[in-house]
Coordinates of C-alpha atoms and ligand atoms in Angstrom, one line a residue:
X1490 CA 15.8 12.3 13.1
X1491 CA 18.4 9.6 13.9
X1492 CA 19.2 7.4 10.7
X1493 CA 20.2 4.0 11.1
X1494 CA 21.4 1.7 8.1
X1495 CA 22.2 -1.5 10.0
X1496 CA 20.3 -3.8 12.0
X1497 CA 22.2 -4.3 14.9
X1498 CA 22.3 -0.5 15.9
X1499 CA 18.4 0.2 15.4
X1500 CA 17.5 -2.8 17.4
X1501 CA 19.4 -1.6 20.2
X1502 CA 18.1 1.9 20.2
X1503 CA 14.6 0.3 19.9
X1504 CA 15.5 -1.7 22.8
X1505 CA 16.3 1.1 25.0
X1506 CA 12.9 3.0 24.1
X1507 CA 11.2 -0.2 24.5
X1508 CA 12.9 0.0 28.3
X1509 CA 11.6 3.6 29.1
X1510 CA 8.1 2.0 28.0
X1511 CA 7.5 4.4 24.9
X1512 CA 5.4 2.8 22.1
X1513 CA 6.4 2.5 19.2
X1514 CA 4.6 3.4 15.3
X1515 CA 6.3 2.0 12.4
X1516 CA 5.7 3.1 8.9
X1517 CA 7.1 1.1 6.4
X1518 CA 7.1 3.0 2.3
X1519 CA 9.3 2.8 -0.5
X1520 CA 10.5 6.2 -0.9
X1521 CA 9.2 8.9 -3.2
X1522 CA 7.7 10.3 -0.5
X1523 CA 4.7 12.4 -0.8
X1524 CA 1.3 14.0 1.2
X1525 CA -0.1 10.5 1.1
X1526 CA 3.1 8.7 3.2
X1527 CA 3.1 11.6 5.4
X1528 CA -0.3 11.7 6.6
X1529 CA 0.9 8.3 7.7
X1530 CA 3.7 9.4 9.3
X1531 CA 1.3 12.7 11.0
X1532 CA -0.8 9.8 12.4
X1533 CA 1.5 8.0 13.7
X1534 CA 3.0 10.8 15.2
X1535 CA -0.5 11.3 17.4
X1536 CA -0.6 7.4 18.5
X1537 CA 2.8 6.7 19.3
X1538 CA 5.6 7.7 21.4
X1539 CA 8.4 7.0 19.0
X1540 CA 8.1 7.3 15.2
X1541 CA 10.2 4.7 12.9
X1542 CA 10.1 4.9 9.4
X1543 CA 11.3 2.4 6.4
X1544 CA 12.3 3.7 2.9
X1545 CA 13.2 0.7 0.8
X1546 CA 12.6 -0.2 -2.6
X1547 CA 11.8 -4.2 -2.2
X1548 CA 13.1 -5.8 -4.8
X1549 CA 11.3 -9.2 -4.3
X1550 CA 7.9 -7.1 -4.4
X1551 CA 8.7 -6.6 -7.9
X1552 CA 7.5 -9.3 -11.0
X1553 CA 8.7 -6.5 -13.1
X1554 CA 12.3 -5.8 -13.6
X1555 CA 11.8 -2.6 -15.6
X1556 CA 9.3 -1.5 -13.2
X1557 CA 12.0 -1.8 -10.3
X1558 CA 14.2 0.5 -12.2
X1559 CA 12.0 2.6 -13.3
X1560 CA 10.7 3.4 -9.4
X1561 CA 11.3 6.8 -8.3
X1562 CA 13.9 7.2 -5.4
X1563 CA 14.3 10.9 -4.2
X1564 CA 15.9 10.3 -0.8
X1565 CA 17.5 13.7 0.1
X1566 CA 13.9 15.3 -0.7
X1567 CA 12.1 12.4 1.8
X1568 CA 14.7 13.0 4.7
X1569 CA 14.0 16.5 4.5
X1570 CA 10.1 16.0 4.6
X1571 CA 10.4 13.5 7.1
X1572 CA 12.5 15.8 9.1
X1573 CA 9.9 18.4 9.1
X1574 CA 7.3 15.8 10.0
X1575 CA 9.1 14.7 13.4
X1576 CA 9.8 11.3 12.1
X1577 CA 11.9 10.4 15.5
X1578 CA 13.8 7.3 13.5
X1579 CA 14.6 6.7 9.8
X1580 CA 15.7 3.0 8.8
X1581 CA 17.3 2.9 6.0
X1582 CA 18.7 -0.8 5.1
X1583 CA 20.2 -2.1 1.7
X1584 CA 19.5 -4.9 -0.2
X1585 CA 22.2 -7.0 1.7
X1586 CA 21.0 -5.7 5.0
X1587 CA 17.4 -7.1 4.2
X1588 CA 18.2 -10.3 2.1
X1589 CA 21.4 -11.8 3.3
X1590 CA 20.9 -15.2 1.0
X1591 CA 19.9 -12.6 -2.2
X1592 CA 16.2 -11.9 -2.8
X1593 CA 15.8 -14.9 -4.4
X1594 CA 15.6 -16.7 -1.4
X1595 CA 12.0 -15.9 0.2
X1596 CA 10.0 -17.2 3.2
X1597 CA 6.7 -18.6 2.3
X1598 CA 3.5 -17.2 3.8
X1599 CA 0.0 -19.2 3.6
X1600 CA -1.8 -16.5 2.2
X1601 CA -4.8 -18.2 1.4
X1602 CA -6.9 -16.8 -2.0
X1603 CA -5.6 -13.3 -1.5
X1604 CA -2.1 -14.2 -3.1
X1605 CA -3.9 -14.9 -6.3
X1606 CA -7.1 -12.9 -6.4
X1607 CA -6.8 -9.2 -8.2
X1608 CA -3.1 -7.7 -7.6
X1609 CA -1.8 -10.8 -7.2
X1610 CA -3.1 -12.6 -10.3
X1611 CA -1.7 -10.0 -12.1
X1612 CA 1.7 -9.9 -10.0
X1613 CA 2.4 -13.1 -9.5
X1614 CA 4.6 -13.5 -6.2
X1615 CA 4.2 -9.5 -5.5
X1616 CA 2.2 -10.7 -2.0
X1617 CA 5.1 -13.0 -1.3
X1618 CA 7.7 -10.5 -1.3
X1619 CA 5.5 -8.1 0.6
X1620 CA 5.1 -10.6 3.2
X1621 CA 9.0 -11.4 3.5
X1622 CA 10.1 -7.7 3.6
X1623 CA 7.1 -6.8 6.1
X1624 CA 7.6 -9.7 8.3
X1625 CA 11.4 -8.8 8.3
X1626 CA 10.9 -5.2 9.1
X1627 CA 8.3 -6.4 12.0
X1628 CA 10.8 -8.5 13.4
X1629 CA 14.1 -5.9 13.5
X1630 CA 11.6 -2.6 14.9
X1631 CA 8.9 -4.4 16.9
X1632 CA 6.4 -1.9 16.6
X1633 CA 3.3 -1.8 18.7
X1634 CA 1.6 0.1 15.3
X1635 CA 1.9 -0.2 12.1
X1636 CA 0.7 2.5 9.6
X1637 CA -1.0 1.3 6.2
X1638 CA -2.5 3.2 3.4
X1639 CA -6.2 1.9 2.4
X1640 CA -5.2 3.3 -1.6
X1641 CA -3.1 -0.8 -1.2
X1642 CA -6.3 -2.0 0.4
X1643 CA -5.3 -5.5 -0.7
X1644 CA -1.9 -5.4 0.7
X1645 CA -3.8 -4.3 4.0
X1646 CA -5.2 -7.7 4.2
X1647 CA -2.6 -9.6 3.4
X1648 CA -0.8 -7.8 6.0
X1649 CA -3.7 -8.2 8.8
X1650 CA -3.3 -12.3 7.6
X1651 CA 0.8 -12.4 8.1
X1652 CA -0.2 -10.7 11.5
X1653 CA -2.7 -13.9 12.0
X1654 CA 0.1 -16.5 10.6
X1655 CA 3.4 -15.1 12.1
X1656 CA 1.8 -14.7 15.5
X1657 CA 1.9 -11.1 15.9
X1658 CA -1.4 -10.3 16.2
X1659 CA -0.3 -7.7 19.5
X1660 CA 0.8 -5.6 16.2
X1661 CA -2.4 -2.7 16.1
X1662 CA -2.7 -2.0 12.4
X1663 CA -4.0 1.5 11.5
X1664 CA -5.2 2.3 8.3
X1665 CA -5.1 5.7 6.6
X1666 CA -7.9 7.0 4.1
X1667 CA -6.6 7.6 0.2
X1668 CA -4.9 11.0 0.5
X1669 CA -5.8 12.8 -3.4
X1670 CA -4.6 15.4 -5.5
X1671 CA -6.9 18.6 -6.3
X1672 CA -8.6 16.8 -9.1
X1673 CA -9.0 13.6 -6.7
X1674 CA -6.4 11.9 -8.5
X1675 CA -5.2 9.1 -5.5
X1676 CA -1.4 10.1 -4.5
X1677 CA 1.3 7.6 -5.7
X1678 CA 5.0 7.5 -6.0
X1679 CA 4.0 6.1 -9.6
X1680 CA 2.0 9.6 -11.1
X1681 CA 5.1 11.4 -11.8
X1682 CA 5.5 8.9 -15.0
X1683 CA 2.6 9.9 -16.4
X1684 CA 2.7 12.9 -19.6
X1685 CA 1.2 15.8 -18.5
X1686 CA -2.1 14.9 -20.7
X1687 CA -2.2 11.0 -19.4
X1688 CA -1.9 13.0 -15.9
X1689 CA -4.9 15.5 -16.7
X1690 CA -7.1 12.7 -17.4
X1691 CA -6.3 10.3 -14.3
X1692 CA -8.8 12.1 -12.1
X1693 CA -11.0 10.6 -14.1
X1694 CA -10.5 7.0 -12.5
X1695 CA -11.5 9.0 -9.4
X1696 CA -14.4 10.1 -10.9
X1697 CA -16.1 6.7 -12.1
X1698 CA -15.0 5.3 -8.5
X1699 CA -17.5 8.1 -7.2
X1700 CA -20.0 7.6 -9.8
X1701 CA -20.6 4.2 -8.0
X1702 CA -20.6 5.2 -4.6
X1703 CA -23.3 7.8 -5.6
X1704 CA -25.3 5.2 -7.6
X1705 CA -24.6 2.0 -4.9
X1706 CA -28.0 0.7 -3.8
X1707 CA -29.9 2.3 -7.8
X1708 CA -29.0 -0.3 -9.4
X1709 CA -28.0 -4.1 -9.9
X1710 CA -24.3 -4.3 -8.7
X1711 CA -23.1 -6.1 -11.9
X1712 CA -24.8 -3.3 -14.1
X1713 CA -23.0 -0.6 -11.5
X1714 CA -20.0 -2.6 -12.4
X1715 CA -20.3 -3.0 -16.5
X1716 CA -21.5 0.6 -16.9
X1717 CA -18.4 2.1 -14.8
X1718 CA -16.0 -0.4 -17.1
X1719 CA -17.8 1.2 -20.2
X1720 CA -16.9 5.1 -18.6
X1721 CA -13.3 3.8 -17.7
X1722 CA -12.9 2.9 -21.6
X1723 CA -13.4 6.5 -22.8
X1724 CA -10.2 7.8 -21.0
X1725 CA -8.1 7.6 -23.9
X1726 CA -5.0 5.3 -23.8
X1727 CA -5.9 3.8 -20.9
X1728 CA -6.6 -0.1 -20.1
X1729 CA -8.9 -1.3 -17.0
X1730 CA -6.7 -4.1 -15.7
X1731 CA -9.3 -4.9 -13.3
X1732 CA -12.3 -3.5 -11.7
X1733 CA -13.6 -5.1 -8.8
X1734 CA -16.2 -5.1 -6.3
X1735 CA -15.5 -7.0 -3.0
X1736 CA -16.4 -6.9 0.5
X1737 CA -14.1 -5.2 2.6
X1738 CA -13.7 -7.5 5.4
X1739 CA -12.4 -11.1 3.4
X1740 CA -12.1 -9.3 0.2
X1741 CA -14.3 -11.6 -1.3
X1742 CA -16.1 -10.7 -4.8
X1743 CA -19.6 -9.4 -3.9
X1744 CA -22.8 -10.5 -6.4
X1745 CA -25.3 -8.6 -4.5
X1746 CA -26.0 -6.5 -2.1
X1747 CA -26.2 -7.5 1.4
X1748 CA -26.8 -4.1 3.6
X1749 CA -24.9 -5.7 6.0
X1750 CA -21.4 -6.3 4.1
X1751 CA -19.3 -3.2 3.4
X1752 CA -18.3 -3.1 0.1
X1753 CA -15.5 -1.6 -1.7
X1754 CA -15.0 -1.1 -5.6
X1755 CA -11.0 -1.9 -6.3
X1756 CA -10.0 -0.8 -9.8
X1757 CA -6.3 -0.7 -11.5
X1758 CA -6.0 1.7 -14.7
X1759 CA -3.1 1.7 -17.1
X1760 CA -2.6 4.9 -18.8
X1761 CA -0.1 4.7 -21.7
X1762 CA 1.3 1.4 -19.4
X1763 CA 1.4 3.4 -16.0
X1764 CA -0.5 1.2 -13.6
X1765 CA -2.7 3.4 -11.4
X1766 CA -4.3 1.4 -8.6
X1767 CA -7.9 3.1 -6.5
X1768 CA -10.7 1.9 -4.8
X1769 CA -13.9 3.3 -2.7
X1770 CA -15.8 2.1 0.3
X1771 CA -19.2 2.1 -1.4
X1772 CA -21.4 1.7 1.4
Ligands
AMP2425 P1 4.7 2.8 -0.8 O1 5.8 3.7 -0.6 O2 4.0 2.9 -2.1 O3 5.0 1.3 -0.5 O4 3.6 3.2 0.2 C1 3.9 3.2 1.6 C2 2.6 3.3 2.4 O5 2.0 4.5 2.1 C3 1.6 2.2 2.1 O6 1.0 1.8 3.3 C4 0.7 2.9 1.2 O7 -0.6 2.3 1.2 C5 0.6 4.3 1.7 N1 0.2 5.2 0.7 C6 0.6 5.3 -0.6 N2 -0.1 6.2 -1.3 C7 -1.0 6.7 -0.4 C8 -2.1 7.7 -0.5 N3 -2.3 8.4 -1.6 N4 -2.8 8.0 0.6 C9 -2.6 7.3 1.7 N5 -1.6 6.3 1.9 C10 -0.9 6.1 0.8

């Protein structure tokens, strides 16, 4: 794995791949790396030619200063997992590589509802800065893939709209199911701050998510709703930020149910102020 830190060089190395007609798959993350980001990186390996991935902690993502500090960086660990994996190119830029004018001074993307609705009510300007650092990164690698997780379904579709807006729909998007732990527990970078009992309780957030799948179609969707709020409050010290059930495709709230939408339940739990984000195709 070749690991490039400046802009200039990986764009030329791209360039010459890009000559011998080899595709490329991009995988963006923010380090921290774990089974979840590799299974993207393991897909990408089967679709494309030439595997580029991104560790960068955005700081404009970020409405949260402590959070930002607080975020996990293990980068000797991921090089050596991404090694392993085959990862072909690592890109590895710093804050002045990606925001030359500071971070402070951000593109703006016509997001529509999404930069407001769920994640981004809660984050304000979050969606921005994941627009400016993905649209960046787009631009400097090119890809002709790019590798998602579904556990930030949201940030899925606000990446398929920047496609739409920035005019590069020729970008193939590929989303990856939620990779778990044993006790179904959804991987993040975010788990190792929780104490070992906030940690033995998370599955449960799993398990209301498939308490609704199993009970879709039983009964009314705003009861299915209420009733798993009402199981989330009994995990102790924990807070439902939100609990949501949209369709899939607009991620639009969803009243009732029309066989012909999918929907998906999105929820966010705090435990002891850990913010642990899930969701579930229900249908
Ligand atoms: P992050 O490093 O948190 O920005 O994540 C980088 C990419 O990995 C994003 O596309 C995430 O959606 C994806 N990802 C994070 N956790 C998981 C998981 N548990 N399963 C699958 N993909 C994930």
């Amino acid at each position: 794995m070749i690991i490039y830190k400046s802009i200039g060089d990986i764009q030329k190395r791209i360039e010459e791949l890009k000559n011998k007609n080899l595709s490329i798959g991009f995988v963006p993350t923010m380090g921290a790396l774990h089974s979840g980001h590799l299974a993207l990186v393991k897909n990408a390996k089967t679709k494309s030619d030439i595997v580029v991935c991104s560790i960068y902690v955005n700081p404009s993502q970020f409405n949260d200063k402590s959070d930002l500090e607080k975020y996990p960086r293990t980068l000797s660990q991921d090089i050596e997992g991404l090694t392993k994996e085959g990862v072909d190119i690592l890109f590895l830029p710093d804050d002045e590589t990606m925001y030359p004018d500071g971070n402070d001074v951000l593109q703006r993307f016509d997001i529509g509802r999404l930069e407001f609705f769920l994640e981004g009510e809660r984050r304000p300007g979050h969606f921005q800065g994941v627009c400016n650092v993905v649209n960046r990164f787009l631009q400097i690698i090119t890809p002709d893939y790019l590798f998602l997780g579904q556990k930030d379904f949201q940030q899925v579709k606000v990446i398929e709209r920047l496609l739409e807006i920035s005019n590069q729909n020729k970008i193939e998007i590929v989303v990856e199911p939620i990779i778990r732990e044993v006790d179904g527990l959804a991987m993040s970078s975010r788990n190792v701050r929780l104490t070992q009992t906030d940690r033995q309780r998370a599955h449960l957030i799993y398990g209301t998510l498939k308490w609704m799948k199993e009970n879709f179609g039983k009964i009314q969707l705003q009861q299915l709703k209420e009733q798993a709020i009402q199981q989330l409050k009994e995990i102790p010290n924990a807070e439902t930020d939100y609990l949501e059930i949209c369709t899939a495709k607009n991620l639009e709230t969803a009243f009732d149910t029309n066989l012909s939408d999918t929907l998906i339940a999105l929820v966010v739990v705090k435990i002891s102020g850990v913010r642990l984000l899930d969701n579930i195709i229900l249908n």
